[in-house]
Coordinates of C-alpha atoms in Angstrom, one line a residue:
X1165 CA 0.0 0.0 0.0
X1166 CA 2.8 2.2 1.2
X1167 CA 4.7 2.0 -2.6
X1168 CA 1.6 2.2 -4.2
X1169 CA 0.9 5.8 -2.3
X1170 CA 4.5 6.5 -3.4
X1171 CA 4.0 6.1 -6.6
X1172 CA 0.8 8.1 -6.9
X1173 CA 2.8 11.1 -5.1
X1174 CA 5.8 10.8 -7.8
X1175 CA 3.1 11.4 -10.5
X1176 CA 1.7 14.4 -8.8
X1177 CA 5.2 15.8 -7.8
X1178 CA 6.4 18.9 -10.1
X1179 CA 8.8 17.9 -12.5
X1180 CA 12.2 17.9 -12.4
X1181 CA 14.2 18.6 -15.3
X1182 CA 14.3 15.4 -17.4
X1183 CA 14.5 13.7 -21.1
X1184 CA 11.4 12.2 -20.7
X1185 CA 8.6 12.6 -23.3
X1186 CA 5.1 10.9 -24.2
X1187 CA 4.3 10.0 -27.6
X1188 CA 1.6 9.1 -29.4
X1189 CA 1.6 8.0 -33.5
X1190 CA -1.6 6.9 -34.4
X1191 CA -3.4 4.6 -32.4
X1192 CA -0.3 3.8 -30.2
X1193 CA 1.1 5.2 -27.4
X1194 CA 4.4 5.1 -25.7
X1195 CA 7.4 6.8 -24.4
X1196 CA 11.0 8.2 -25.4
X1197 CA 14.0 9.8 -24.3
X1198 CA 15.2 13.5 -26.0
X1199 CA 18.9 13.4 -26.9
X1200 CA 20.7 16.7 -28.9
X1201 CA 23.2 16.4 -31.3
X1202 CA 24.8 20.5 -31.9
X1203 CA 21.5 22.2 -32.5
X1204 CA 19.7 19.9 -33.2
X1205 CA 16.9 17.5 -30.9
X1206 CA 16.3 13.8 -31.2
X1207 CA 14.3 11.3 -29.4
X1208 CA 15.0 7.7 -28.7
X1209 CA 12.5 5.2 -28.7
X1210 CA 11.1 1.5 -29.0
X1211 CA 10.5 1.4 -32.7
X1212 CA 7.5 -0.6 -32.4
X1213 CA 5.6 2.4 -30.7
X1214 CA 6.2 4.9 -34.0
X1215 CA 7.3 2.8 -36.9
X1216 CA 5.3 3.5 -40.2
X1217 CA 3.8 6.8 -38.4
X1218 CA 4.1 10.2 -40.4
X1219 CA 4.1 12.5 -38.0
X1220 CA 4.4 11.7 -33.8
X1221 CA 3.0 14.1 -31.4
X1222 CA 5.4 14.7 -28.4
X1223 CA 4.9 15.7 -24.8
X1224 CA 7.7 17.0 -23.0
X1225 CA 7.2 18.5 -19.5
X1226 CA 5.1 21.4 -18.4
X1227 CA 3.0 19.8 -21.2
X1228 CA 5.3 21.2 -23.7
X1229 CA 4.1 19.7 -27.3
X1230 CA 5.6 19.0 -30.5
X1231 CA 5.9 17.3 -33.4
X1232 CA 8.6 14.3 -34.3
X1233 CA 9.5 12.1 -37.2
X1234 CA 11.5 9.1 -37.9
X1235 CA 14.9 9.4 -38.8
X1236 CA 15.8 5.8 -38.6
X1237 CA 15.2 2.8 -37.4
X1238 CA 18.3 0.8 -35.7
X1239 CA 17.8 -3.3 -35.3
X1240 CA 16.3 -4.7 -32.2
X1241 CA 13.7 -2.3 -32.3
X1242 CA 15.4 0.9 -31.6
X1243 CA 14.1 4.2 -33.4
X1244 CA 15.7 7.5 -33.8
X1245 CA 13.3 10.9 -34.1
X1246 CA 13.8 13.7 -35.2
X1247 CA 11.9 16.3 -33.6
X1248 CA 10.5 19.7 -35.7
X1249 CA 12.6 22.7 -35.1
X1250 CA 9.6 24.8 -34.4
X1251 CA 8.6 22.9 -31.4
X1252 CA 11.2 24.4 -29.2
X1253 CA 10.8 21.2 -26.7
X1254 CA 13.8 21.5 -24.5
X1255 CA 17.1 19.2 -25.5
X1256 CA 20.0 19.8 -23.3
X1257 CA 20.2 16.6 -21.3
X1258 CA 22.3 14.2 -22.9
X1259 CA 22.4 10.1 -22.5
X1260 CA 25.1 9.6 -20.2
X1261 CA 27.2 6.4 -21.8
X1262 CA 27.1 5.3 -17.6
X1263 CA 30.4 4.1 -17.3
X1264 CA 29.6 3.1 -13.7
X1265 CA 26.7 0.9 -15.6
X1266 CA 28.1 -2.6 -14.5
X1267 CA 29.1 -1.5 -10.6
X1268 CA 25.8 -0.3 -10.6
X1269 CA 24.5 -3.7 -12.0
X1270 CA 26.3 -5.5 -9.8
X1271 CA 25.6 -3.8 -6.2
X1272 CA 22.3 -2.4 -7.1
X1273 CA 19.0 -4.7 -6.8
X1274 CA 16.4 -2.1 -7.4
X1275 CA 15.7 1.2 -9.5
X1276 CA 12.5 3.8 -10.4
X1277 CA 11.3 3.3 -14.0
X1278 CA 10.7 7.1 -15.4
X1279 CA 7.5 7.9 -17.7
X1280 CA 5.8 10.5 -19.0
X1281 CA 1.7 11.1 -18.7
X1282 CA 0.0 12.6 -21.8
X1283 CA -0.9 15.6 -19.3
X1284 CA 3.0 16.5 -18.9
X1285 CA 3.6 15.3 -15.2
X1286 CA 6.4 12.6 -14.7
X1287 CA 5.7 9.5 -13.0
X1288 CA 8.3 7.1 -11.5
X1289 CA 7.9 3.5 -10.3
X1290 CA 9.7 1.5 -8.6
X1291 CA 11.5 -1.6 -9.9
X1292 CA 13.5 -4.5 -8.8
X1293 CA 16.4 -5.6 -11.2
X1294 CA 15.5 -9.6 -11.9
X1295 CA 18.8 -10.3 -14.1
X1296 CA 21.1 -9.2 -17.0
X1297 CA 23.5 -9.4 -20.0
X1298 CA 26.0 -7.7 -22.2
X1299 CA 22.5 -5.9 -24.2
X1300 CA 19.6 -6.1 -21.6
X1301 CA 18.2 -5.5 -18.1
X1302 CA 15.5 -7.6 -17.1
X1303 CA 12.5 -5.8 -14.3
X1304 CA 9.8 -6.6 -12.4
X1305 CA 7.5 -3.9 -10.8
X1306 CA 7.9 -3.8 -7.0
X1307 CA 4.2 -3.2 -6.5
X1308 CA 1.7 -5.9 -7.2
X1309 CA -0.9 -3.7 -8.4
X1310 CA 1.8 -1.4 -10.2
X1311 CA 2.1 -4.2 -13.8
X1312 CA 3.7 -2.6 -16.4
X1313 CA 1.8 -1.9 -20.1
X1314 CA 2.2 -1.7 -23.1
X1315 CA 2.4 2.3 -23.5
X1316 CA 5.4 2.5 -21.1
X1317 CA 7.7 1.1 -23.7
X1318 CA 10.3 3.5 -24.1
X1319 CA 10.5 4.7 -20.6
X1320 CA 13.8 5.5 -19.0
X1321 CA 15.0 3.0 -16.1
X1322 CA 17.1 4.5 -14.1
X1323 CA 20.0 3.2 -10.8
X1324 CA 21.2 4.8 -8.5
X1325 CA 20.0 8.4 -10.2
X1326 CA 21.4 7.5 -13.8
X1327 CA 20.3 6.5 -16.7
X1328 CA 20.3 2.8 -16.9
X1329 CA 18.1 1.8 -20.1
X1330 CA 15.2 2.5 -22.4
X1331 CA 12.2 -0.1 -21.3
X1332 CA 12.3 -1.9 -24.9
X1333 CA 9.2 -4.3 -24.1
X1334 CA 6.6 -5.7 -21.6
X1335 CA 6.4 -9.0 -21.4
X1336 CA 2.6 -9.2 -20.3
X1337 CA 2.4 -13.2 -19.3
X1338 CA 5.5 -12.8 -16.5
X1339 CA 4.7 -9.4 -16.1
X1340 CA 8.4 -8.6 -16.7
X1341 CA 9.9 -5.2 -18.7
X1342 CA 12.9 -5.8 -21.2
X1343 CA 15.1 -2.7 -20.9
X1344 CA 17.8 -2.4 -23.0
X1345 CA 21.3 -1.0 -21.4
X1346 CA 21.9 2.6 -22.2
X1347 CA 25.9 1.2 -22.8
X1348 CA 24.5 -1.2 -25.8
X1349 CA 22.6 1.9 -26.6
X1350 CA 25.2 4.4 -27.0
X1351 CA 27.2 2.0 -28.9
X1352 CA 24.5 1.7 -31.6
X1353 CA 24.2 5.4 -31.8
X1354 CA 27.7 6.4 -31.3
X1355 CA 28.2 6.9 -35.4
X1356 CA 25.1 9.4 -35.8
X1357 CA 25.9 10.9 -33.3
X1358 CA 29.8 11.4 -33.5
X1359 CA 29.2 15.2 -34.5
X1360 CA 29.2 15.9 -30.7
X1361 CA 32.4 18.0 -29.0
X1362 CA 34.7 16.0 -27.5
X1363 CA 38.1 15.4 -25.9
X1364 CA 40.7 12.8 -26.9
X1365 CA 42.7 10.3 -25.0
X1366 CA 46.1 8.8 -25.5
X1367 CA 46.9 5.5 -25.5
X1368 CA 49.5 6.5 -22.3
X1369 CA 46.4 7.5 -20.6
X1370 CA 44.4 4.3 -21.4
X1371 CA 47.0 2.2 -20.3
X1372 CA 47.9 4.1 -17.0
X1373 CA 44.4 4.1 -15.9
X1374 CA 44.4 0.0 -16.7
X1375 CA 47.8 -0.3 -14.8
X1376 CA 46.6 1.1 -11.9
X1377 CA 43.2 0.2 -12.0
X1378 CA 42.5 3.9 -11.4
X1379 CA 39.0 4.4 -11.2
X1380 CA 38.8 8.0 -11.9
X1381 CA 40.8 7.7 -14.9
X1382 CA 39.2 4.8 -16.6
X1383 CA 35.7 6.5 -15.9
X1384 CA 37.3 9.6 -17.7
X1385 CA 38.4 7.6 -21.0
X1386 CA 34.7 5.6 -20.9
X1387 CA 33.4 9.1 -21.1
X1388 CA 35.4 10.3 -23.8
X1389 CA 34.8 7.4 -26.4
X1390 CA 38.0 6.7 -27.8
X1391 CA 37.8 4.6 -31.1
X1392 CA 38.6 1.0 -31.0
X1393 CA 41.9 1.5 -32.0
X1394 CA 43.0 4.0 -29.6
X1395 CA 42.0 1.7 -27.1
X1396 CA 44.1 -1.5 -28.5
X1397 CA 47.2 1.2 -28.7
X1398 CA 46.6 1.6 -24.5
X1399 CA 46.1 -1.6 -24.0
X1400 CA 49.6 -3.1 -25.7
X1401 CA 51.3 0.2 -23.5
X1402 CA 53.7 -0.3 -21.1
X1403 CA 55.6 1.9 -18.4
X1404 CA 59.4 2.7 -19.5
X1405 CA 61.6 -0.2 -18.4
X1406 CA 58.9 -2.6 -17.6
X1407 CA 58.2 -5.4 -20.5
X1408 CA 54.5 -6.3 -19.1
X1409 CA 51.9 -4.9 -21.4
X1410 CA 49.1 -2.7 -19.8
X1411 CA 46.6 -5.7 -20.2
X1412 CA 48.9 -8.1 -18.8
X1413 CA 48.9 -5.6 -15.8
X1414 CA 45.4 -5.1 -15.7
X1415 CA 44.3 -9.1 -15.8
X1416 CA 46.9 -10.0 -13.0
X1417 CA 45.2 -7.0 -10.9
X1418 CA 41.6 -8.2 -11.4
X1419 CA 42.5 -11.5 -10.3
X1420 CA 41.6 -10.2 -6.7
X1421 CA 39.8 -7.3 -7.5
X1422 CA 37.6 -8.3 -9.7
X1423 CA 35.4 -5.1 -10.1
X1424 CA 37.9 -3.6 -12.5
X1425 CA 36.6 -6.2 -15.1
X1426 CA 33.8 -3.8 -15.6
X1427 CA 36.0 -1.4 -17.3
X1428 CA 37.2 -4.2 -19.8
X1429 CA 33.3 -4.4 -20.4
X1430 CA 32.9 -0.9 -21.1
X1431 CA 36.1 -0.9 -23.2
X1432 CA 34.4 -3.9 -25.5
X1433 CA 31.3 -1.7 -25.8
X1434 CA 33.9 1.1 -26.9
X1435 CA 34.9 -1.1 -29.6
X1436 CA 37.9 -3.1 -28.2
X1437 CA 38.0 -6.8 -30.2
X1438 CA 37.0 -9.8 -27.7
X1439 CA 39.6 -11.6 -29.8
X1440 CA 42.4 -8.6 -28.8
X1441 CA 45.6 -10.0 -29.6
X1442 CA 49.1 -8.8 -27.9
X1443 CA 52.6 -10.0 -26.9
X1444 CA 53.4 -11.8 -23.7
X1445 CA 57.3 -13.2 -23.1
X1446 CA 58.1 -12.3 -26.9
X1447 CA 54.8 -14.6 -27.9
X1448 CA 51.5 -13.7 -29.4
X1449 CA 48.6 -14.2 -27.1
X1450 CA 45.2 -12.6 -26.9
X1451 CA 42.4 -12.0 -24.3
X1452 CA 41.1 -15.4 -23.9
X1453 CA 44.0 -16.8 -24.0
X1454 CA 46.4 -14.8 -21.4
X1455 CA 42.8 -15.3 -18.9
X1456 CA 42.8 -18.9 -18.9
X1457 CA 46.7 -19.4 -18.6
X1458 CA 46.6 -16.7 -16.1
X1459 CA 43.8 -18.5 -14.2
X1460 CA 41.5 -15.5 -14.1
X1461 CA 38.2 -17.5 -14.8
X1462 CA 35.9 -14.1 -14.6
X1463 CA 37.9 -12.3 -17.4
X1464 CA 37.8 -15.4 -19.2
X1465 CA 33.6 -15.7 -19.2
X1466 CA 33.5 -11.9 -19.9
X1467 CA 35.1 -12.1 -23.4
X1468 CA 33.3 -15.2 -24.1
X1469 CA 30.3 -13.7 -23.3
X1470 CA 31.2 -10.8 -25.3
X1471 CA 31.8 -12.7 -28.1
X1472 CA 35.7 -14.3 -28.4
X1473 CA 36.6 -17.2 -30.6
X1474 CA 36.5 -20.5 -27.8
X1475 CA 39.7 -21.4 -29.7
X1476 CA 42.4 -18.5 -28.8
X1477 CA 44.8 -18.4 -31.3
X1478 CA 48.6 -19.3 -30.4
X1479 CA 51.5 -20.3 -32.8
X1480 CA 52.6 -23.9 -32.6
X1481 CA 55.5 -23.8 -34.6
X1482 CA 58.1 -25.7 -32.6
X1483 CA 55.8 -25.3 -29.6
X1484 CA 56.2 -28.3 -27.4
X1485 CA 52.1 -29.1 -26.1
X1486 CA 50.4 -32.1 -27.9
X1487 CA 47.1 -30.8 -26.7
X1488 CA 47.5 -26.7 -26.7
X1489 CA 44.5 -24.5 -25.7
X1490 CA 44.3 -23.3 -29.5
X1491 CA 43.2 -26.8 -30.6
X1492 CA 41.8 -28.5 -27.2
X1493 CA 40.5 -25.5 -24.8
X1494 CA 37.8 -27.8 -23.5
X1495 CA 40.5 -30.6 -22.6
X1496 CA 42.7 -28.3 -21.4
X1497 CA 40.5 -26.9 -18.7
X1498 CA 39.6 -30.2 -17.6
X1499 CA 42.8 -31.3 -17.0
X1500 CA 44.0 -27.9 -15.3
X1501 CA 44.7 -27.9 -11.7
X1502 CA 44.8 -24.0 -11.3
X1503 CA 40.8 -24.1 -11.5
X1504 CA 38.0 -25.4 -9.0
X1505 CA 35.9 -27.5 -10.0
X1506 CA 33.6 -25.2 -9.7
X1507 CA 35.4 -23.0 -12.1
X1508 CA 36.3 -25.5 -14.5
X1509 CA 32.3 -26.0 -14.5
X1510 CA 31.8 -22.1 -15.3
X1511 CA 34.2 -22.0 -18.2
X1512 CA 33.4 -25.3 -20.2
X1513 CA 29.8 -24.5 -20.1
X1514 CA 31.1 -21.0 -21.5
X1515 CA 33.5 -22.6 -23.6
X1516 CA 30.5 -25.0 -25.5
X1517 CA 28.2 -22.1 -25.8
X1518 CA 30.6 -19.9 -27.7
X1519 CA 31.1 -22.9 -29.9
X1520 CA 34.3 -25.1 -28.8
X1521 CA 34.9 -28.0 -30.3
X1522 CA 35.5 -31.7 -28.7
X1523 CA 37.2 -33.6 -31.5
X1524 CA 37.5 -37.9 -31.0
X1525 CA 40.4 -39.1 -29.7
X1526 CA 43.0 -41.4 -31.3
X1527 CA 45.0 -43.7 -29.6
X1528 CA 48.3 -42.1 -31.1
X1529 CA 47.5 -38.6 -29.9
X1530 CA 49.3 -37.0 -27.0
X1531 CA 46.4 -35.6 -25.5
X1532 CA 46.2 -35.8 -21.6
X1533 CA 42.3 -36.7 -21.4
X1534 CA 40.9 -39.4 -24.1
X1535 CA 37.3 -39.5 -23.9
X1536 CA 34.2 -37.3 -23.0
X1537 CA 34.2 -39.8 -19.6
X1538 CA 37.3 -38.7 -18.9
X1539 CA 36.8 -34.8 -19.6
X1540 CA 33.0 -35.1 -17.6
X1541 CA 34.9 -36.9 -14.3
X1542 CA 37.3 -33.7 -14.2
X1543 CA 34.9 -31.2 -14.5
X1544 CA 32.3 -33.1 -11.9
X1545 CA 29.1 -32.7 -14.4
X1546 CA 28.0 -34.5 -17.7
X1547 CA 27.9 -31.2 -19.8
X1548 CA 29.7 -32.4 -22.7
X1549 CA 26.9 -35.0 -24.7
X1550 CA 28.6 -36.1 -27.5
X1551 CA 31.7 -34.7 -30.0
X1552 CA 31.6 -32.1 -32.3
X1553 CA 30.0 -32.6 -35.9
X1554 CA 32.3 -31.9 -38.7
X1555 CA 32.3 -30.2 -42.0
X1556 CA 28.9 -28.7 -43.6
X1557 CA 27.0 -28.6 -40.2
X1558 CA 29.2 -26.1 -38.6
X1559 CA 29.7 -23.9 -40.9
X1560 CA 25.7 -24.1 -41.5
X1561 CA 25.8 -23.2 -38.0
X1562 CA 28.3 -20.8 -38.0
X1563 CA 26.5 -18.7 -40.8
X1564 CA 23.0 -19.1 -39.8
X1565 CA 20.9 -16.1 -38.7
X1566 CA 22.3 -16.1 -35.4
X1567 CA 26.0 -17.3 -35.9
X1568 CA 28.8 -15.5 -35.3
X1569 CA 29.7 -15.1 -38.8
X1570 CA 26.5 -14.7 -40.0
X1571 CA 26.3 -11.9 -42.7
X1572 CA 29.8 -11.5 -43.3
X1573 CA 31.7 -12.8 -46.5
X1574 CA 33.7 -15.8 -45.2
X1575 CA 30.4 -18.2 -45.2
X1576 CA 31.0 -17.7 -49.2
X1577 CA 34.7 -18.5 -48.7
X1578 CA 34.5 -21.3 -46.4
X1579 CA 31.9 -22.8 -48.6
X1580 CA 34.4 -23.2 -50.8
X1581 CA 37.5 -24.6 -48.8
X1582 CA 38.8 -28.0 -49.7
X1583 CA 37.7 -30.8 -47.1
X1584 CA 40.5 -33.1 -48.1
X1585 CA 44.4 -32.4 -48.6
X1586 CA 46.0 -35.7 -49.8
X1587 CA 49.0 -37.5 -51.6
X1588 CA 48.2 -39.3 -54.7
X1589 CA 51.4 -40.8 -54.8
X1590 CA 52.7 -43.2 -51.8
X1591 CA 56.4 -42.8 -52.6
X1592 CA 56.3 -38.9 -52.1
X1593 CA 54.9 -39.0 -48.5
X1594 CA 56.1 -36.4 -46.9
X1595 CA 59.0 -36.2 -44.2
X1596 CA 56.0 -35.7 -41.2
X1597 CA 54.4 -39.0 -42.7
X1598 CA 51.4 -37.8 -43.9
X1599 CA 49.1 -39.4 -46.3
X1600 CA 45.4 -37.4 -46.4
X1601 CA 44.6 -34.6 -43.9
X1602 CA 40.8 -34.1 -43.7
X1603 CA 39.9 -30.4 -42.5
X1604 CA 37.0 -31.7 -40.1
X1605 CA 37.0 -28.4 -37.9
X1606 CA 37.3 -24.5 -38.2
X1607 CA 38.4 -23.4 -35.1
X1608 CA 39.3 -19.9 -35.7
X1609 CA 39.6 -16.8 -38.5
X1610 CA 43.0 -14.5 -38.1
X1611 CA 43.7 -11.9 -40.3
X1612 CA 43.1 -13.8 -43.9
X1613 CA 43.8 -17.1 -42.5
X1614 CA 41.4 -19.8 -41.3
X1615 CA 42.3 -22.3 -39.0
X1616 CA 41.4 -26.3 -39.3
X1617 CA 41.7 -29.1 -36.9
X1618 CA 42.2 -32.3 -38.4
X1619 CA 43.4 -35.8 -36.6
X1620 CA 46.3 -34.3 -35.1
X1621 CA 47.2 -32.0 -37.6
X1622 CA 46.7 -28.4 -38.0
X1623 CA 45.8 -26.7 -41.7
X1624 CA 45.9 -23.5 -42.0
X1625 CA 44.4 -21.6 -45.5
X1626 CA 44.3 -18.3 -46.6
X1627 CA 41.6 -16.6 -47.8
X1628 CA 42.0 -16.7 -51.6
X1629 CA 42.9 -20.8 -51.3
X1630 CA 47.0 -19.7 -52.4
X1631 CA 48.7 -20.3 -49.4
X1632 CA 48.5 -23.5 -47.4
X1633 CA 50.4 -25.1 -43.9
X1634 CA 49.8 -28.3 -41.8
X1635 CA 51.2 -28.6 -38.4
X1636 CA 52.3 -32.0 -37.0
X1637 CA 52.9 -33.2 -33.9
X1638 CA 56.0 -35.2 -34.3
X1639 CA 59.3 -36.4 -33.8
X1640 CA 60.6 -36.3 -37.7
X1641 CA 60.5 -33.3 -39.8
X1642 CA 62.2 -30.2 -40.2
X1643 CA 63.7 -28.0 -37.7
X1644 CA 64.8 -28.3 -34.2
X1645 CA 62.7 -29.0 -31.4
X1646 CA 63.3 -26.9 -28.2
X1647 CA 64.9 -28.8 -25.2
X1648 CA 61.9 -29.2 -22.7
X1649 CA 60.0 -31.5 -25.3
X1650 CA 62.3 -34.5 -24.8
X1651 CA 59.6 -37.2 -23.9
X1652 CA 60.5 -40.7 -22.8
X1653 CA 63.7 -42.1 -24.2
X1654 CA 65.8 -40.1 -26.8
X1655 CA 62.5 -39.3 -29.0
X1656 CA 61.5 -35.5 -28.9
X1657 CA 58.5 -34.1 -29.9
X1658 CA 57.0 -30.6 -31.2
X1659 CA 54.6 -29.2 -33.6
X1660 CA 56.4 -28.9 -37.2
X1661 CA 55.2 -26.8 -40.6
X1662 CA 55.5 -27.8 -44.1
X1663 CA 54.0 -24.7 -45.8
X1664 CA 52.6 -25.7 -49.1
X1665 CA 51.6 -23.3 -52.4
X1666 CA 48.9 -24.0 -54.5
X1667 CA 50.0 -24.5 -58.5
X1668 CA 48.2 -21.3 -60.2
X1669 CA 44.5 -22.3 -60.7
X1670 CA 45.1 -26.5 -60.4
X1671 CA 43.7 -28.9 -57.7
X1672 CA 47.8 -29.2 -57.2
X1673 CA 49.6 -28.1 -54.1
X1674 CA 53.9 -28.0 -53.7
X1675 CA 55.9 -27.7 -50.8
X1676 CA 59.5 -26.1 -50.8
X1677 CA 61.5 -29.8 -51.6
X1678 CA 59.1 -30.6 -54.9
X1679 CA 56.7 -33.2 -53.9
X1680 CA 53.1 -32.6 -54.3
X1681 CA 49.8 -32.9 -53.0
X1682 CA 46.3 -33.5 -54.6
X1683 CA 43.5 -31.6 -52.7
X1684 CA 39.4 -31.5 -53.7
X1685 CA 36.1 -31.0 -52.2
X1686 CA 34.5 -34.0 -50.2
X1687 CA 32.5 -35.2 -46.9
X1688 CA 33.6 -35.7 -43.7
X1689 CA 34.7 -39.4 -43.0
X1690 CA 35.6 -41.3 -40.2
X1691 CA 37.7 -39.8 -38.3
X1692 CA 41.3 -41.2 -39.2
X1693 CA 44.1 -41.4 -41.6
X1694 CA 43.4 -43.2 -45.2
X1695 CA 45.6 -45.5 -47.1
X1696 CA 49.1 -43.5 -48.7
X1697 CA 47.4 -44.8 -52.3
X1698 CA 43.9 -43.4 -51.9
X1699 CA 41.6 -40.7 -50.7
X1700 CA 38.3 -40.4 -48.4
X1701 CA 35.2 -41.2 -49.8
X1702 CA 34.1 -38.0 -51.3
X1703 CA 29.8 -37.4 -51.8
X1704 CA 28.8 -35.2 -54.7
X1705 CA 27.5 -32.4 -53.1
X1706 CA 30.6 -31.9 -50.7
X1707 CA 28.7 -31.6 -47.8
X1708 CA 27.7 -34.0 -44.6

């Protein structure tokens, strides 16, 4: 009774200055949020409400009215109005890009949903925070008699005082509101509205405030924007006379205090890759990478969540692992002993739903764990069901509506990759004794390279089909194994490279000492190595 009093008093309070208008396009009704950009005003709002409307009448407060139309119309069911010069509706607060968005989120259980009434008084009620993710805020009214409608899409949710999120959607059988983060909001804007005054920040700056996990300075750059690129520059920074990288730094720090990860958050909404690469020890790492060697399981789920490759990239050349992280993450965690159980739990379950692969095992590989019995007893749960299919059905997957290539141009190009490298001739086998490499597995895209797993082998193939490599795990080949692989006896063992070059337009590949091998288009097969004298069973379409 006493909330519901409270709310009735909020609607009758005078109005305090705020972004807040009603709108109402034809039949429907609903709310938005007034943004400026120079001189001009804007409005912000569920695109549902005013979609396919000429002309949208606006209420501001003090029943201020005026006239809007759509500018465009974002996906997800964001619109962007522009409203009439003439209506003088006042502009001047701005969205605040709420750098303190995920301490906020993760401290603050309730907030006060904002709205505007057609007769110009603002009414706010309150809200508990049910749950979250990197693009939404899920509510629930406080007050059982308070339900949320339809006509309050668009309202403004607000924590702590700030601007949380635009109210997107009510969800009328749970009774829940869908707002969606003002941070995922400003980044969908951020291009039409980069016209706005602003100062810069150097990468020195970026990479100070991450060394130091200095609040005040990180909250600075998050308000600033700084493009993508600036922020990689900081990140890869590093004080004079110290070799560790500002991120290096920064995920060491957070491995206690764990709050700063919400900066990384905010810097991934700023534009910084989830797949960010750098150098550790003179090696090429990356984000996902440097988290899971460096046992920091929460900045591990963030960039998965956020959308990093499950496989992080790492160069095996000479590298002395039979089962690296690159091609077995899932195996690898298992088998860890820096992780909980617990933990190891938390990141396989991230680790399948980004995609990870769990090839079959064969009895001549060197990998620590064999079977999905083995991997399940490590990580105390029966998550993983079954292995990975191979070929057409992941990158169906991959470039389905939802996947994490989808509209981009590699689902042509992938389409179109060879799904068998072989040697037609027994005699030139070459010196890491193979016979036919089937590429069962993309694992990864870098630069214009795409990554296969194939039994034991690694094949890597540039974009236009040119340039080819497979990686063995062996004792014969080329090159020089480093020390620490000796294994039992004299034999020593590390990943080797034959790089191979594809013969101008032919099916024909050559490596540097002249032999050659035959690749085409085929299935997957069972997963194995084929007779030296003959090639996988190939169907016509090329497919599964």
């Amino acid at each position: 009774m006493r909330l519901a009093l409270a709310v009735a008093l909020l609607s009758l309070a005078p109005s305090v200055t705020t972004a807040q208008v009603f709108l109402k396009a034809g039949a429907e009704v609903g709310q938005g949020v007034l943004r400026s950009r120079g001189d001009d005003c804007f409005i912000l709002a569920p695109a549902h409400v005013v979609e396919g409307a000429d002309s949208i009448q606006v209420v501001a407060e003090l029943r201020r009215l005026g006239r809007a139309s759509v500018e465009t119309v974002y996906p997800g069911d964001l619109a962007l109005l522009r409203v009439d010069r003439a209506s003088g509706l006042p502009c001047s607060e701005q969205w605040d890009a709420a750098p303190r968005l995920m301490d906020r989120l993760n401290t603050v259980v309730d907030g006060s949903l904002e709205s505007r009434n057609e007769d110009g008084s603002l009414q706010r009620r309150f809200v508990k925070i049910v749950s979250y993710d990197p693009q939404f805020i899920v509510i629930k009214a406080v007050a059982s008699n308070d339900a949320f409608f339809r006509g309050l899409s668009g309202s403004m949710l607000r924590m702590g005082g700030s601007p949380a999120g635009l109210l997107l959607r009510v969800e009328s059988a749970s009774g829940l509101g869908i707002v969606l983060r003002n941070d995922h909001l400003t980044d969908m804007v951020r291009t039409f509205f980069r016209e706005e005054a602003r100062q810069t920040v150097s990468p020195a700056d970026i990479g100070q405030a991450l060394t130091t996990l200095d609040t005040s300075g990180l909250r600075r750059i998050i308000d600033l924007h700084p493009d993508g690129a600036s922020v990689e520059e900081g990140m890869r920074w590093a004080p004079a006379g110290n070799e560790s990288s500002a991120i290096e730094r920064f995920l060491k720090a957070t491995q206690e205090r764990r709050y700063g990860l919400n900066w990384l958050d905010s810097l991934i909404s700023l534009g910084l890759s989830p797949d960010f690469e750098f150098t550790s020890e003179k090696e090429s790492t990356n984000l996902l990478r440097a988290a899971i060697l460096g046992g920091n399981v929460d900045a591990a789920l963030l960039v998965l969540k956020r959308g990093a490759w499950p496989h992080p990239y790492e160069p095996l050349d000479l590298g002395y692992s039979g089962d690296p992280l690159f091609l077995h993450p899932l195996e690898y965690v298992a088998a860890a002993t820096m992780f909980e159980r617990s933990e190891k739990q938390q990141l396989v379950t991230a680790l399948l739903d980004a995609g990870a692969i769990l090839a079959p095992p064969l009895e001549n590989e060197y990998r620590r764990l064999k079977n999905l019995d083995d991997i399940n007893a490590r990580i105390g749960t029966n998550a993983i069901k079954s292995y990975t299919a191979c070929c057409g059905q992941q990158v169906d997957r991959l470039c389905s509506r939802s996947g994490r290539l989808s509209g981009s141009d590699w689902c042509g190009v992938l389409r179109r990759v060879p799904r068998v490298v072989a040697v037609p001739d027994p005699s030139k086998v070459t010196a890491i004794g193979f016979a036919a490499v089937q590429l069962a597995y993309l694992i990864g895209i870098r630069g214009n390279d795409m990554y296969f797993m194939g039994p034991e082998r690694l094949v890597r193939v540039s974009r236009d089909l040119a340039s080819w490599a497979l990686f063995h795990y062996t004792s014969q080949g080329p090159g020089t194994c480093p020390e620490e692989t000796t294994r039992m006896g004299s034999s020593v063992y590390c990943w080797r490279v034959v790089p191979l070059t594809r013969i101008g337009d032919t099916d024909m590949l050559e490596d540097e000492i002249g032999w050659r091998a035959k690749y085409r288009l085929g299935t997957c097969v069972p997963w194995g190595i084929t007779a030296a004298n003959s090639l996988p069973t190939c169907g016509p379409s090329g497919r599964d």
